[in-house]
Amino acid sequence: MSIGKSVKRVDAFEKVTGRAQYTDDIPLNDVLVAKVLHSTIANGLVKGIDIKEASKLSGVVKIVTCFDVPDITFPTSGHPLSLDIHHADIADRKLLNRRVRYYGDDIAAVIAKDDVTASRALKLIKVEYEEYEPLMSIEASLEEGSRPIHDNFPDNILTHSNYQIGDYEEAIKEEGLITFEGEYITPMVKHCHMEAPISYAYAESGRMVVVTSTQIPHIIRRIVGQALGIGWGKVRIVKPYIGGGFGDKQDALYEPLNAYLSKSVGGRCVKLDITREESFVNTRVRHAMKIRIKSHVRPNGRFVAREIEVYSNKGAYASHGHSITSKAGNACKQIYNDEKAIKGDMYSVFTNMPVAGAMRAYGIPQITFALESHIDEIARGLNLDHIDIRKLNMMKPDFEDNGIKCHSYGLLKCIEEGKKYIDWDKKIEEYKNQTGLVRKGVGMAIFSYATGVYPILLETASCRIVLNQDGTVQLQMGATEIGQGADTIFSQMVAEVLDIPTRNVHIISNQDTDITPYDSGAYASRQSYVSGMAAKKAALVLKEKIIKHANFMLKLPVGNIDLKDNMVVNKENGDILASLEEVATHAFYNTEKSVHITADITNQCRSNTFSFGVCFADVEVDMAVGKIKVNRVINVHDCGKVLNPDLAAAQVHGGMSMSLGYGLSEQLLFNEKTGKPLNNNLLDYKLPTVMDTPHLEAQFVDTYDVSGPFGNKALGEPPAIPVAPAVRNAVYHATGVNFNTLPLTPQRLVERFIKENLI
Amino acid sequence: MSIGKSVKRVDAFEKVTGRAQYTDDIPLNDVLVAKVLHSTIANGLVKGIDIKEASKLSGVVKIVTCFDVPDITFPTSGHPLSLDIHHADIADRKLLNRRVRYYGDDIAAVIAKDDVTASRALKLIKVEYEEYEPLMSIEASLEEGSRPIHDNFPDNILTHSNYQIGDYEEAIKEEGLITFEGEYITPMVKHCHMEAPISYAYAESGRMVVVTSTQIPHIIRRIVGQALGIGWGKVRIVKPYIGGGFGDKQDALYEPLNAYLSKSVGGRCVKLDITREESFVNTRVRHAMKIRIKSHVRPNGRFVAREIEVYSNKGAYASHGHSITSKAGNACKQIYNDEKAIKGDMYSVFTNMPVAGAMRAYGIPQITFALESHIDEIARGLNLDHIDIRKLNMMKPDFEDNGIKCHSYGLLKCIEEGKKYIDWDKKIEEYKNQTGLVRKGVGMAIFSYATGVYPILLETASCRIVLNQDGTVQLQMGATEIGQGADTIFSQMVAEVLDIPTRNVHIISNQDTDITPYDSGAYASRQSYVSGMAAKKAALVLKEKIIKHANFMLKLPVGNIDLKDNMVVNKENGDILASLEEVATHAFYNTEKSVHITADITNQCRSNTFSFGVCFADVEVDMAVGKIKVNRVINVHDCGKVLNPDLAAAQVHGGMSMSLGYGLSEQLLFNEKTGKPLNNNLLDYKLPTVMDTPHLEAQFVDTYDVSGPFGNKALGEPPAIPVAPAVRNAVYHATGVNFNTLPLTPQRLVERFIKENLI
């Protein structure tokens, strides 16, 4: 039995010894280097580009500009293609763009023999612009008369989606309701994966190959095809090991441009490796959001009706914008339920800022910050217990919303475990009536998170397993290992079904769209659930075929055989009939009925389920300097069956760290007048280091989700959700000050404490 | 329709432009270089190896000797594993061998940082031998009291197989029979593929990867596993484009040693690229044979009974020896049938010479030289027409031998076409009564050749096809492209079944045993027949799945739909219902029933069929200098349906050139005393160049073989069979001298002409 054990990562040895090949490790012959010329204005039009001087530079092979590229607009977001044209992703950019929409927009590219030459050539290109006023905030973009960033979106609103459940106007008429209003603001932050997006592109047999650090090789294939206007079968994407993605690489980044660049030099191999500085602004960021909540509550804390407004800062291009904003808005009615009514309006607004796209937890960290801050304010306003008010309003078992069903429910248990670890009741008592400049507080936050994208979008995954002569198997997943441990989990799943050691499952980590079964890729915490089911089903098919062959080989009646501990056994009495190796070898080489036993299947997933979790934090606020010290912090998760405790804990640690940075220090900053990014580097952008990080406690409650392949549900993204609001609430508890804008930087704290006459 | 057309090679562009990556083109990081130390005696024992000096050399990483390697013997021949232990390949060598069996045997290896260091280190290794007398001929090995080369073969005979049909002793009692006897001797020759065997080996996730220039990646996987004593699933073989094999690479060559060398340096990447000089003696050669035929013939030329003795020079290790010798002996009773009886005895004899293994046409060039020389001698002896006597005795339609059946029969037509081209009757007349030192003659030879190895060995092949979103497909074959055009043929086959353009079939040329469907590989002219059937069946399965999905998509009753010209059409009236692309895209992305359409099947072949062919040659012999000029030469083949006329002609041209060299100039020579090779280089070994080659005429007769996937049968090897005997017979016709030893070198001719008082 493999599931539930802390099996060592299957890629541990390769990665620890440095043998694992990431894109930049792959040796190449005769490779050219490309560099992109970015606009130095945030809003405007390229009137002309003079490449004369640059072209003369020795070693420059080719320069292409926004005047050269095909007149094709394409979408970049990593969604499976929607056959329903109304759900199609927005095709709003070309490979290079004359219409400049953010500071750093791609307007030209140089292909040269080496890096230095390419960089020098960039500096020799002269650009003439027609410049417009940059729209550097949601408010600026929405202002009457603001210039449209995209012609076909005259009011700069990419999408406005909304919902209404119950009769809101009627509901709020109830007598005795208390109304709470709040506005919550979250920052634009960056994924900061270790490996910057990098790709090679070259032609092969009249087709285009792109080797790239992506979470979604099969989707990139389609988008490269769309962007170049060629058949998608003429594109081959190869994904080696990748150094993290966190959603940034759930978008087509520079793959389409690189394919075009290679094509423009006759299919020679072109490498496009962007810098950390480019990665900050030229890939994707997390949507900054402004969220307004108005709640109508009975004195006991029960939500009767709520009204939500979500404004998200889309940046310059659509990417995932519509879906993330919508997902955030919809989450309001999931984690908490109103007795009578709820309505939501979600706006995705273009600005002249970097493009917001997918980032771990896809809109839910933002909305959870708002909801969990808001409910604490209500609790304090009504003098209620912060946990009781949540229990009163939160999702109950068997809840269902829009096809997402609560098939398993560990939320209450999560809260109990978290309380215990943080010693909640004692601390609440202990931290009463503090004075002085250093005060302590506890806070908590809860959340729910769906697993995958059904029923909004297609959920499909494929898997192929091949039996080797020695009874080991090769496993090919379309799903991608992006550092999270997917390969290990899938190997465990197949080992579990076949009852063989996990080390006997040899997973092919790299995806190659020419031969790798189709899968949408790594996002939406879908892989262990959707792709895992494909792995399970393929293993079951393989098992059936093995047993069928064993029956043939052993001349036994059908139905009498099972696989156990690497052996073929009598199902009734457990007697060993043959080793799996003997049956496998026989299948390959017997002359009566030779067969290469494989399974190659698709799993279309038509279910979804909620994961849950809480964070509890115990903090100390040094008000004089605005410094928050996190003394204790715990995430407790209900992710269904924990497939691999060590890997699950590692996921949680990473997510907690990300959410701590989100809460305390991270924010991309811009010159408001020019739109120029101010801190797009790892020195000035305050990503927490290991020195900033307290002990991160990860715990799990034991549930089993019937809709998951092995009782499991989402865990990849959820850990990144609750820490920021829990810390914010702990600060609120410590100081009585409700910080509703993230991150809780010293400057922000000190200014507010002064304003509140606390220091 | 694709089959039967001269579709351009699918790898033409890559190969012509130099983009196709052969093993040595693959860029590698941090690679070590290995060189093998070869024995400088032909027969003996290594008593000691002193590596002290060599080890001190800076840059030497490791030296391993025959004293270090595991005590495992393994077989090398590229056969599918036989589960019947009696048919198992002979395991008779270790990775490095103390018991030296030929001049050049592998006794140690150096791993160094570079080529020069490795070569220098080799020279510093001191070896102490116990030396025995080399056995440099079949006769020497068979001599009473000769020292066994392998302890378990005390008489130096690897195998003695035999057959007897009819009662030979009774048959030869018939009155009036004339007896003809002849002894025919063929030389040891070399494949001379352009690319020498080369491999890289390295460890990956605890498994061993070997990238190698081989015809048989899946078999190499097994042999590396056997040689290293590890599970075969722990071995991964990757086969890039290869520069020819001709059977030499149907053996495990240095792959097992290289895997061991990599393992001995902790799995670092080791490159083992042998020189041309090594390739000549350290890989495989064609069996030199001595063939005795005794025929009992009626005056009209009818064979009543024959007796065949075949002695083949196996060299130092078993490799393919037993099967090739046996195949040669068995062919006697196939191309010609005796009215009453035939018996054959085939001996495979170890000598202290390079190892004989598979080479294009696998024993049949040798036996055909003997049979076709012999029958011409009978014709001349009985004053019969050389063609009539063949027609009288040769295989007739519906012939069957040992499970090989004549399913189609174009032999007579081949002879007619060849006669016509060479203007046979006129030349026979014209060349009568020649005198002088320059004489002309015509000669011909016929042959039959089985297709694949059924029923002697397992014939199995697998294929996977994957449908792309744009209606193109990916094609994965376990069968290997080795320069012969297999990839193009398989692509045509799949295109034919799906009725799409061949360019819409994207074949994955490289085999990777981790993911490539199982196939035994390129040998026995089996691939278009056995693997081709797998391609056809897989395409039919894919077609069925596509139609099934089209039915679902179009909501049409089953059975009404067909594929035509890249479209899905109404079967009855041909109306276009949708494009294949639309159906494919729908299959991927519809949310009702999403499926990644693939086909992954095994074809076990349980049939075999005879191919046929003839060669006619018109030569001019300058007797004073022993020079043979080939004025006209034609091969006419019956290979069933010609799948691609241009590629088929190319196969024939290559084979004819090979057979011309075999007949006229090629022979590996040795110092008889020391066993040292004398001409193991391309200067001294007389491979014909383009300057030596006349126009090679290739023609085909039109037959259709019902047992083949598209009416086709063997063509890969047959062209290499008949030219040497046809030329020999033409020389016989011109001069009246029967040269029964190949090659027909000037020295051999002049000596004989002097002896015969002709000059």
Short mmCIF file of N, CA, C and O in Angstrom, two decimals, chain B residues 207-248:
data_model
loop_
_atom_site.label_atom_id
_atom_site.label_comp_id
_atom_site.label_asym_id
_atom_site.label_seq_id
_atom_site.Cartn_x
_atom_site.Cartn_y
_atom_site.Cartn_z
N ARG B 207 17.90 4.67 -12.69
CA ARG B 207 17.82 3.75 -13.82
C ARG B 207 18.96 4.06 -14.79
O ARG B 207 19.62 5.08 -14.68
N MET B 208 19.18 3.17 -15.73
CA MET B 208 20.28 3.35 -16.66
C MET B 208 19.74 3.70 -18.04
O MET B 208 18.89 3.00 -18.57
N VAL B 209 20.24 4.79 -18.58
CA VAL B 209 19.82 5.24 -19.91
C VAL B 209 20.97 5.03 -20.88
O VAL B 209 22.11 5.39 -20.56
N VAL B 210 20.67 4.44 -22.03
CA VAL B 210 21.68 4.34 -23.08
C VAL B 210 21.10 4.91 -24.36
O VAL B 210 20.06 4.46 -24.83
N VAL B 211 21.75 5.94 -24.86
CA VAL B 211 21.37 6.52 -26.16
C VAL B 211 22.31 5.88 -27.17
O VAL B 211 23.53 6.00 -27.03
N THR B 212 21.76 5.20 -28.14
CA THR B 212 22.64 4.39 -28.98
C THR B 212 22.15 4.25 -30.40
O THR B 212 20.95 4.29 -30.67
N SER B 213 23.09 4.07 -31.27
CA SER B 213 22.81 3.84 -32.68
C SER B 213 22.54 2.35 -32.87
O SER B 213 23.45 1.57 -33.10
N THR B 214 21.28 1.98 -32.75
CA THR B 214 20.93 0.56 -32.81
C THR B 214 19.71 0.35 -33.70
O THR B 214 18.90 1.26 -33.88
N GLN B 215 19.56 -0.85 -34.22
CA GLN B 215 18.35 -1.20 -34.97
C GLN B 215 17.26 -1.74 -34.06
O GLN B 215 16.14 -1.92 -34.50
N ILE B 216 17.64 -2.07 -32.82
CA ILE B 216 16.75 -2.88 -31.97
C ILE B 216 16.70 -2.35 -30.53
O ILE B 216 17.08 -3.04 -29.58
N PRO B 217 16.16 -1.14 -30.36
CA PRO B 217 16.20 -0.54 -29.01
C PRO B 217 15.55 -1.41 -27.93
O PRO B 217 16.09 -1.53 -26.84
N HIS B 218 14.41 -2.01 -28.22
CA HIS B 218 13.74 -2.78 -27.18
C HIS B 218 14.54 -4.04 -26.81
O HIS B 218 14.53 -4.46 -25.66
N ILE B 219 15.21 -4.62 -27.78
CA ILE B 219 16.03 -5.80 -27.48
C ILE B 219 17.28 -5.40 -26.70
O ILE B 219 17.70 -6.08 -25.77
N ILE B 220 17.86 -4.27 -27.06
CA ILE B 220 19.04 -3.78 -26.34
C ILE B 220 18.67 -3.55 -24.87
O ILE B 220 19.46 -3.83 -23.97
N ARG B 221 17.48 -3.04 -24.65
CA ARG B 221 17.04 -2.84 -23.27
C ARG B 221 17.16 -4.14 -22.48
O ARG B 221 17.69 -4.18 -21.38
N ARG B 222 16.65 -5.20 -23.06
CA ARG B 222 16.67 -6.49 -22.38
C ARG B 222 18.12 -6.96 -22.17
O ARG B 222 18.47 -7.41 -21.08
N ILE B 223 18.94 -6.82 -23.19
CA ILE B 223 20.31 -7.36 -23.08
C ILE B 223 21.14 -6.55 -22.08
O ILE B 223 21.92 -7.12 -21.32
N VAL B 224 20.95 -5.24 -22.06
CA VAL B 224 21.65 -4.44 -21.05
C VAL B 224 21.22 -4.89 -19.65
O VAL B 224 22.04 -5.05 -18.74
N GLY B 225 19.92 -5.13 -19.49
CA GLY B 225 19.42 -5.63 -18.21
C GLY B 225 20.06 -6.96 -17.85
O GLY B 225 20.53 -7.16 -16.72
N GLN B 226 20.12 -7.85 -18.82
CA GLN B 226 20.74 -9.16 -18.58
C GLN B 226 22.22 -9.03 -18.23
O GLN B 226 22.70 -9.65 -17.28
N ALA B 227 22.93 -8.20 -18.98
CA ALA B 227 24.38 -8.10 -18.79
C ALA B 227 24.73 -7.47 -17.45
O ALA B 227 25.74 -7.82 -16.84
N LEU B 228 23.87 -6.53 -17.01
CA LEU B 228 24.16 -5.87 -15.74
C LEU B 228 23.47 -6.56 -14.56
O LEU B 228 23.72 -6.19 -13.41
N GLY B 229 22.60 -7.49 -14.88
CA GLY B 229 21.89 -8.19 -13.81
C GLY B 229 20.89 -7.28 -13.10
O GLY B 229 20.72 -7.35 -11.90
N ILE B 230 20.23 -6.40 -13.86
CA ILE B 230 19.21 -5.53 -13.27
C ILE B 230 17.89 -5.72 -14.02
O ILE B 230 17.87 -6.24 -15.14
N GLY B 231 16.80 -5.33 -13.38
CA GLY B 231 15.49 -5.44 -14.01
C GLY B 231 15.47 -4.68 -15.33
O GLY B 231 16.03 -3.59 -15.43
N TRP B 232 14.83 -5.27 -16.31
CA TRP B 232 14.86 -4.65 -17.64
C TRP B 232 14.10 -3.33 -17.64
O TRP B 232 14.37 -2.46 -18.48
N GLY B 233 13.16 -3.20 -16.76
CA GLY B 233 12.44 -1.94 -16.64
C GLY B 233 13.31 -0.83 -16.08
O GLY B 233 12.95 0.34 -16.13
N LYS B 234 14.47 -1.19 -15.55
CA LYS B 234 15.39 -0.18 -15.03
C LYS B 234 16.34 0.31 -16.11
O LYS B 234 17.31 1.02 -15.83
N VAL B 235 16.09 -0.12 -17.32
CA VAL B 235 16.94 0.29 -18.43
C VAL B 235 16.09 1.06 -19.43
O VAL B 235 14.96 0.67 -19.72
N ARG B 236 16.63 2.13 -19.91
CA ARG B 236 15.94 2.93 -20.93
C ARG B 236 16.89 3.10 -22.11
O ARG B 236 18.02 3.53 -21.94
N ILE B 237 16.42 2.72 -23.28
CA ILE B 237 17.23 2.85 -24.49
C ILE B 237 16.59 3.90 -25.38
O ILE B 237 15.38 3.87 -25.60
N VAL B 238 17.40 4.81 -25.86
CA VAL B 238 16.92 5.83 -26.79
C VAL B 238 17.68 5.67 -28.10
O VAL B 238 18.90 5.60 -28.09
N LYS B 239 16.93 5.61 -29.18
CA LYS B 239 17.55 5.46 -30.50
C LYS B 239 17.26 6.69 -31.35
O LYS B 239 16.13 6.89 -31.76
N PRO B 240 18.25 7.51 -31.60
CA PRO B 240 18.07 8.67 -32.49
C PRO B 240 18.10 8.20 -33.96
O PRO B 240 18.05 7.01 -34.23
N TYR B 241 18.18 9.14 -34.87
CA TYR B 241 18.43 8.77 -36.27
C TYR B 241 19.72 7.96 -36.31
O TYR B 241 20.65 8.22 -35.55
N ILE B 242 19.77 6.96 -37.18
CA ILE B 242 21.03 6.23 -37.27
C ILE B 242 21.51 6.15 -38.71
O ILE B 242 20.72 6.18 -39.65
N GLY B 243 22.82 6.10 -38.85
CA GLY B 243 23.46 6.12 -40.16
C GLY B 243 23.74 4.72 -40.66
O GLY B 243 24.87 4.35 -40.90
N GLY B 244 22.68 3.92 -40.79
CA GLY B 244 22.82 2.58 -41.35
C GLY B 244 23.16 1.54 -40.30
O GLY B 244 23.72 1.84 -39.23
N GLY B 245 22.78 0.31 -40.61
CA GLY B 245 23.05 -0.78 -39.67
C GLY B 245 23.34 -2.07 -40.41
O GLY B 245 24.32 -2.74 -40.14
N PHE B 246 22.48 -2.40 -41.37
CA PHE B 246 22.67 -3.58 -42.22
C PHE B 246 22.81 -4.86 -41.40
O PHE B 246 23.42 -5.82 -41.88
N GLY B 247 22.29 -4.86 -40.19
CA GLY B 247 22.37 -6.06 -39.36
C GLY B 247 23.43 -5.98 -38.28
O GLY B 247 23.32 -6.63 -37.24
N ASP B 248 24.46 -5.20 -38.53
CA ASP B 248 25.51 -5.08 -37.51
C ASP B 248 24.91 -4.56 -36.21
O ASP B 248 25.29 -4.99 -35.12
#
